[in-house]
Amino acid sequence: MLGAHTRNTTATRTLAVRGVTLLAMLTALAGGVGAARFLRGLVDVVDAAEVTVVVNTGDDDEFHGLWVSPDLDSVTYTLADAHNPETGWGLAGETFATMDALERYGAPTWFRLGDRDLATHLYRTERLRSGATLTETTAEIAAAWGLVCRLLPMTDDRVATRITVREPGADGSDEVELAMQEWFVQRRAEPPVISVRFDGAERARPAPGVLEALEAADTIIVCPSNPVISIGPVLAVPGIRDVLVRRRDRVVGVSPIVGGPPGKGPADRLMGPLGIDVSCVGVARAYREFCSTLVIDATDAADAAAVDALGVRAVVADTLMRDARVAAALAREALAAVA
């Protein structure tokens, strides 16, 4: 587990990346397993105390009376070296006796919460019901796991990703709107996607510290996350995209797409129907307003010119994070790209 330290928010330490010295004030936008793996590599090559991570909360939902924040927890557990490396989510060595027991009562258990993982959700739910904000609760959970970097939810307000799919509805229509976890986990991302919206985003405010972290960062990293359901909700919170656009020359993204449709994850089932090409070029086109540089995989080197043609500088690297060493090397490449 990473050692706990008090973060100095006014520090201006420097770091050297591939021989280039730059200010070590980093802010990352994150969501999903790919982002968690990338961040684990990032804190191996920079001072973790100078890293702020703004995490998607559009996936958050209530299960069995408990408030669950999947992306916040995946990032927390991964940075604490406590995650399940096979799935990328949940805790290593987890058991599911509680879920198995709930099945006796006919309770829906399609969203599997591990026995030890339940403690996190119990704590979060109790704190939120007592009046604490999600920002405050996230900081407490991160501290309990010994994290050094600063984790921030994108907002303390409720923003819910809703996915409209083609499926017979109870009203006789052929369209149904599902919560993100219903589509992704319960339905295994199988119903064809028609549209995606972020309910409540227009009324939401960035969580305390989010805009300040983006304004102060020397480098802003868009992690290799699903552009639609992981980065999309963050960008939908008023004010966040505006800062990124204004600071575009300091924003570097890492493409989550390698060699076309992914072998894992639902990116192709979301991007394609929404008119986003399932390629690093499609990611560049979606990000070009606020991202000056995109790190793409060596497999996609032939697409570098097409990315450049969109006004986004392509940097070719190994982006398949097979282990922590590769994740760390990818983090170095991303930082050097905007040095």
Coordinates of C-alpha atoms in Angstrom, one line a residue:
M1 CA 0.0 0.0 0.0
L2 CA 1.2 3.5 -0.7
G3 CA 2.3 5.5 2.3
A4 CA 0.0 8.3 3.5
H5 CA 1.4 11.8 3.3
T6 CA -0.2 15.2 3.7
R7 CA -0.5 16.9 0.3
N8 CA 1.1 20.3 -0.1
T9 CA -1.2 22.1 -2.6
T10 CA 1.2 25.0 -3.0
A11 CA 4.3 23.0 -3.8
T12 CA 6.1 23.6 -7.1
R13 CA 8.4 20.7 -7.3
T14 CA 10.0 19.7 -10.6
L15 CA 10.5 16.4 -12.3
A16 CA 12.6 15.2 -15.2
V17 CA 10.9 13.3 -18.0
R18 CA 13.2 12.0 -20.8
G19 CA 15.7 14.7 -19.9
V20 CA 13.1 17.5 -19.9
T21 CA 12.4 19.4 -16.6
L22 CA 8.8 20.5 -16.0
L23 CA 6.6 21.6 -13.1
A24 CA 5.1 18.6 -11.3
M25 CA 1.6 19.9 -11.0
L26 CA -0.6 17.3 -12.7
T27 CA -4.3 16.9 -13.1
A28 CA -5.9 13.8 -14.7
L29 CA -9.4 13.1 -15.9
A30 CA -10.2 9.5 -15.2
G31 CA -12.8 6.8 -15.3
G32 CA -12.7 3.0 -15.7
V33 CA -10.1 0.3 -15.4
G34 CA -7.7 1.7 -18.1
A35 CA -7.5 5.0 -16.3
A36 CA -6.8 3.2 -13.0
R37 CA -3.9 1.2 -14.5
F38 CA -2.5 4.3 -16.1
L39 CA -2.6 6.3 -12.9
R40 CA -0.8 3.5 -11.1
G41 CA 2.0 3.9 -13.6
L42 CA 1.9 7.7 -13.3
V43 CA 2.5 7.8 -9.5
D44 CA 5.5 5.6 -10.1
V45 CA 7.2 8.3 -12.2
V46 CA 6.1 11.6 -10.5
D47 CA 5.5 12.8 -6.9
A48 CA 2.1 11.4 -6.1
A49 CA 1.5 14.4 -3.8
E50 CA 1.4 16.6 -6.9
V51 CA -1.3 14.6 -8.7
T52 CA -5.0 15.4 -8.6
V53 CA -7.4 13.0 -10.2
V54 CA -10.9 14.1 -11.3
V55 CA -13.0 11.0 -11.5
N56 CA -16.2 10.2 -13.3
T57 CA -19.2 9.7 -11.1
G58 CA -21.8 9.3 -13.8
D59 CA -21.7 5.5 -13.1
D60 CA -22.6 6.0 -9.5
D61 CA -25.8 4.3 -8.3
E62 CA -27.6 2.8 -5.4
F63 CA -27.6 -1.0 -4.8
H64 CA -29.1 -2.7 -1.7
G65 CA -29.6 0.7 -0.1
L66 CA -25.9 1.6 -0.5
W67 CA -24.3 4.3 -2.6
V68 CA -21.7 2.9 -4.9
S69 CA -19.1 4.9 -6.8
P70 CA -17.5 2.3 -9.2
D71 CA -14.8 4.5 -10.8
L72 CA -13.8 6.2 -7.6
D73 CA -13.4 2.8 -6.0
S74 CA -11.5 1.3 -8.9
V75 CA -9.0 4.2 -8.8
T76 CA -8.6 3.9 -5.0
Y77 CA -8.1 0.2 -4.9
T78 CA -5.7 0.2 -7.8
L79 CA -3.5 3.0 -6.4
A80 CA -3.5 1.2 -3.1
D81 CA -2.3 -2.0 -4.9
A82 CA -5.4 -3.8 -3.5
H83 CA -7.4 -4.3 -6.6
N84 CA -8.2 -7.6 -8.4
P85 CA -5.6 -7.6 -11.2
E86 CA -7.7 -10.1 -13.3
T87 CA -10.8 -8.0 -13.5
G88 CA -9.4 -4.6 -12.8
W89 CA -12.2 -3.8 -10.4
G90 CA -13.0 -4.9 -6.9
L91 CA -10.5 -6.2 -4.3
A92 CA -8.0 -9.0 -4.7
G93 CA -9.0 -12.2 -2.9
E94 CA -12.6 -11.0 -2.6
T95 CA -15.5 -13.2 -1.5
F96 CA -19.2 -12.8 -2.2
A97 CA -20.9 -14.6 0.6
T98 CA -23.3 -11.7 1.2
M99 CA -24.4 -11.6 -2.4
D100 CA -24.9 -15.4 -2.3
A101 CA -27.0 -15.0 0.9
L102 CA -29.1 -12.3 -0.6
E103 CA -30.1 -14.6 -3.4
R104 CA -31.9 -16.7 -0.9
Y105 CA -34.4 -13.9 -0.5
G106 CA -34.8 -13.4 -4.3
A107 CA -32.9 -10.0 -4.2
P108 CA -31.3 -8.9 -7.5
T109 CA -27.6 -9.6 -7.2
W110 CA -26.5 -9.0 -10.8
F111 CA -24.3 -6.1 -9.6
R112 CA -21.8 -8.2 -7.5
L113 CA -20.5 -6.4 -4.4
G114 CA -17.7 -8.2 -2.6
D115 CA -17.8 -8.8 1.1
R116 CA -14.9 -6.4 1.9
D117 CA -15.9 -4.0 -0.8
L118 CA -19.2 -3.6 1.0
A119 CA -17.4 -1.9 3.9
T120 CA -16.5 1.0 1.5
H121 CA -20.1 1.4 0.4
L122 CA -21.4 1.2 4.0
Y123 CA -19.0 3.9 5.1
R124 CA -19.7 6.2 2.1
T125 CA -23.5 5.8 2.5
E126 CA -23.4 6.6 6.2
R127 CA -21.3 9.7 5.6
L128 CA -23.5 11.0 2.8
R129 CA -26.6 10.5 4.9
S130 CA -25.0 12.3 7.8
G131 CA -24.5 15.4 5.5
A132 CA -21.0 14.9 4.3
T133 CA -20.3 15.7 0.6
L134 CA -19.0 13.1 -1.8
T135 CA -15.8 15.2 -2.0
E136 CA -15.3 14.9 1.7
T137 CA -16.2 11.2 1.9
T138 CA -13.9 10.4 -1.1
A139 CA -11.0 12.2 0.7
E140 CA -11.6 10.1 3.8
I141 CA -11.7 6.8 1.9
A142 CA -8.6 7.7 0.0
A143 CA -6.8 8.5 3.2
A144 CA -7.9 5.3 4.8
W145 CA -6.3 3.4 1.9
G146 CA -3.1 5.4 2.3
L147 CA -3.3 7.2 -1.0
V148 CA -1.0 10.2 -1.5
C149 CA -2.5 11.8 -4.6
R150 CA -5.7 13.8 -4.3
L151 CA -8.9 12.2 -5.6
L152 CA -11.9 14.4 -6.5
P153 CA -15.3 13.4 -7.8
M154 CA -16.2 15.4 -10.8
T155 CA -19.2 16.9 -8.9
D156 CA -20.9 16.5 -5.5
D157 CA -24.2 16.7 -7.4
R158 CA -26.1 13.8 -8.9
V159 CA -25.2 13.2 -12.5
A160 CA -26.4 9.9 -14.0
T161 CA -25.4 8.4 -17.3
R162 CA -28.5 7.1 -19.1
I163 CA -28.3 5.0 -22.2
T164 CA -31.2 4.6 -24.6
V165 CA -31.2 1.2 -26.4
R166 CA -33.2 -0.6 -29.0
E167 CA -35.3 -3.0 -27.0
P168 CA -39.0 -3.7 -26.7
G169 CA -40.4 -1.4 -24.0
A170 CA -43.3 -1.9 -21.6
D171 CA -45.2 0.9 -23.4
G172 CA -45.0 -0.9 -26.7
S173 CA -42.1 1.2 -28.1
D174 CA -38.9 -0.3 -29.3
E175 CA -36.7 2.0 -27.2
V176 CA -35.8 1.7 -23.5
E177 CA -33.7 4.0 -21.3
L178 CA -31.4 2.2 -18.9
A179 CA -29.0 3.3 -16.2
M180 CA -25.4 2.8 -17.2
Q181 CA -24.9 -0.2 -14.9
E182 CA -28.1 -1.8 -16.1
W183 CA -26.8 -1.7 -19.7
F184 CA -23.2 -2.5 -19.0
V185 CA -23.4 -5.1 -16.2
Q186 CA -27.0 -6.5 -16.2
R187 CA -27.5 -6.6 -19.9
R188 CA -23.7 -7.2 -20.7
A189 CA -23.7 -4.2 -23.0
E190 CA -25.7 -6.2 -25.6
P191 CA -28.7 -4.0 -26.4
P192 CA -27.9 -1.7 -29.4
V193 CA -27.2 1.9 -28.3
I194 CA -29.3 4.7 -29.7
S195 CA -28.2 7.6 -27.6
V196 CA -26.5 8.6 -24.3
R197 CA -27.3 11.5 -22.0
F198 CA -26.0 12.7 -18.6
D199 CA -29.1 13.4 -16.5
G200 CA -28.6 16.3 -14.1
A201 CA -25.3 17.5 -15.7
E202 CA -26.7 20.9 -16.7
R203 CA -27.6 21.7 -13.1
A204 CA -24.4 20.2 -11.6
R205 CA -21.4 22.2 -10.3
P206 CA -17.8 21.0 -10.4
A207 CA -16.8 19.6 -7.0
P208 CA -14.7 22.0 -4.8
G209 CA -11.1 22.0 -6.1
V210 CA -11.8 20.6 -9.6
L211 CA -11.6 23.9 -11.6
E212 CA -8.7 25.1 -9.4
A213 CA -6.8 21.9 -10.1
L214 CA -7.3 22.2 -13.8
E215 CA -6.3 25.9 -13.8
A216 CA -3.2 25.3 -11.7
A217 CA -1.9 22.1 -13.5
D218 CA 1.2 22.4 -15.6
T219 CA -0.1 19.3 -17.4
I220 CA -3.6 17.9 -17.8
I221 CA -3.9 14.3 -18.8
V222 CA -7.0 12.7 -20.3
C223 CA -6.5 9.1 -19.2
P224 CA -7.2 6.1 -21.6
S225 CA -10.8 6.0 -20.7
N226 CA -14.0 5.4 -22.6
P227 CA -14.7 8.7 -24.4
V228 CA -18.5 8.4 -24.1
I229 CA -19.3 7.0 -20.6
S230 CA -16.1 7.8 -18.7
I231 CA -14.8 11.1 -20.0
G232 CA -18.2 12.3 -21.4
P233 CA -19.8 12.8 -18.0
V234 CA -16.9 14.8 -16.7
L235 CA -16.9 17.1 -19.7
A236 CA -20.7 17.6 -19.3
V237 CA -20.3 19.3 -15.9
P238 CA -20.5 23.0 -16.7
G239 CA -17.2 24.8 -16.5
I240 CA -14.8 21.8 -16.9
R241 CA -14.7 21.7 -20.7
D242 CA -14.3 25.5 -20.8
V243 CA -11.1 25.3 -18.8
L244 CA -9.8 22.5 -20.9
V245 CA -10.4 24.4 -24.1
R246 CA -8.7 27.5 -22.7
R247 CA -5.7 25.4 -21.6
R248 CA -5.6 23.2 -24.7
D249 CA -1.9 23.4 -25.2
R250 CA -1.3 21.8 -21.8
V251 CA -3.8 18.9 -22.4
V252 CA -2.6 15.5 -23.5
G253 CA -4.8 12.5 -24.0
V254 CA -4.1 8.8 -24.2
S255 CA -6.2 6.9 -26.7
P256 CA -8.1 4.0 -25.2
I257 CA -8.5 2.5 -28.7
V258 CA -5.8 0.3 -30.0
G259 CA -6.0 -1.2 -33.5
G260 CA -9.8 -0.6 -33.9
P261 CA -12.6 -2.0 -31.8
P262 CA -11.4 -3.1 -28.3
G263 CA -11.2 -6.7 -27.2
K264 CA -12.6 -5.7 -23.8
G265 CA -15.0 -3.0 -22.8
P266 CA -18.0 -1.5 -24.6
A267 CA -16.3 1.4 -26.4
D268 CA -17.2 0.2 -29.9
R269 CA -20.8 -0.4 -28.9
L270 CA -21.0 3.3 -27.7
M271 CA -18.8 5.2 -30.0
G272 CA -20.0 3.8 -33.3
P273 CA -23.7 4.4 -32.8
L274 CA -23.0 8.0 -31.7
G275 CA -21.0 8.7 -34.8
I276 CA -17.5 8.5 -33.4
D277 CA -15.1 6.4 -35.4
V278 CA -13.8 3.5 -33.3
S279 CA -10.2 4.4 -33.8
C280 CA -7.5 6.7 -32.4
V281 CA -8.5 9.1 -35.2
G282 CA -12.1 9.0 -33.9
V283 CA -10.8 9.8 -30.4
A284 CA -8.7 12.7 -31.7
R285 CA -11.7 14.1 -33.5
A286 CA -13.8 13.9 -30.4
Y287 CA -11.1 15.6 -28.3
R288 CA -9.6 18.1 -30.7
E289 CA -11.3 21.1 -29.3
F290 CA -9.6 20.7 -25.9
C291 CA -6.7 18.3 -26.5
S292 CA -3.5 19.4 -28.3
T293 CA -1.7 16.0 -28.2
L294 CA -2.8 12.4 -28.3
V295 CA -0.7 9.4 -27.4
I296 CA -1.6 6.5 -29.7
D297 CA -0.4 2.9 -29.8
A298 CA 2.4 1.7 -32.1
T299 CA -0.2 -0.5 -33.7
D300 CA -1.9 2.6 -35.0
A301 CA 1.3 4.4 -36.2
A302 CA -0.1 4.5 -39.7
D303 CA -2.9 6.7 -38.4
A304 CA -0.6 9.4 -36.9
A305 CA -0.8 11.6 -40.0
A306 CA -4.6 11.5 -39.9
V307 CA -4.5 12.5 -36.2
D308 CA -2.1 15.3 -37.0
A309 CA -4.4 16.5 -39.8
L310 CA -7.1 17.2 -37.2
G311 CA -4.8 19.6 -35.4
V312 CA -3.9 17.1 -32.7
R313 CA -0.3 16.1 -32.5
A314 CA 0.1 12.3 -32.5
V315 CA 2.8 10.7 -30.3
V316 CA 3.4 7.0 -30.9
A317 CA 4.1 4.8 -27.9
D318 CA 3.3 1.4 -26.4
T319 CA -0.1 2.0 -24.8
L320 CA -1.1 -1.6 -23.9
M321 CA -0.6 -1.6 -20.2
R322 CA 0.3 -5.3 -19.7
D323 CA 2.0 -4.5 -16.3
A324 CA 3.0 -1.6 -14.1
R325 CA 6.3 -1.2 -15.9
V326 CA 4.6 -0.5 -19.2
A327 CA 2.0 1.8 -17.5
A328 CA 4.9 3.8 -16.0
A329 CA 6.6 4.1 -19.4
L330 CA 3.4 5.2 -21.0
A331 CA 3.0 7.9 -18.2
R332 CA 6.5 9.2 -19.0
E333 CA 5.6 9.4 -22.7
A334 CA 2.4 11.3 -22.0
L335 CA 4.2 13.8 -19.8
A336 CA 7.0 14.3 -22.2
A337 CA 4.5 14.9 -25.0
V338 CA 3.6 18.4 -23.6
A339 CA 6.9 19.2 -22.0

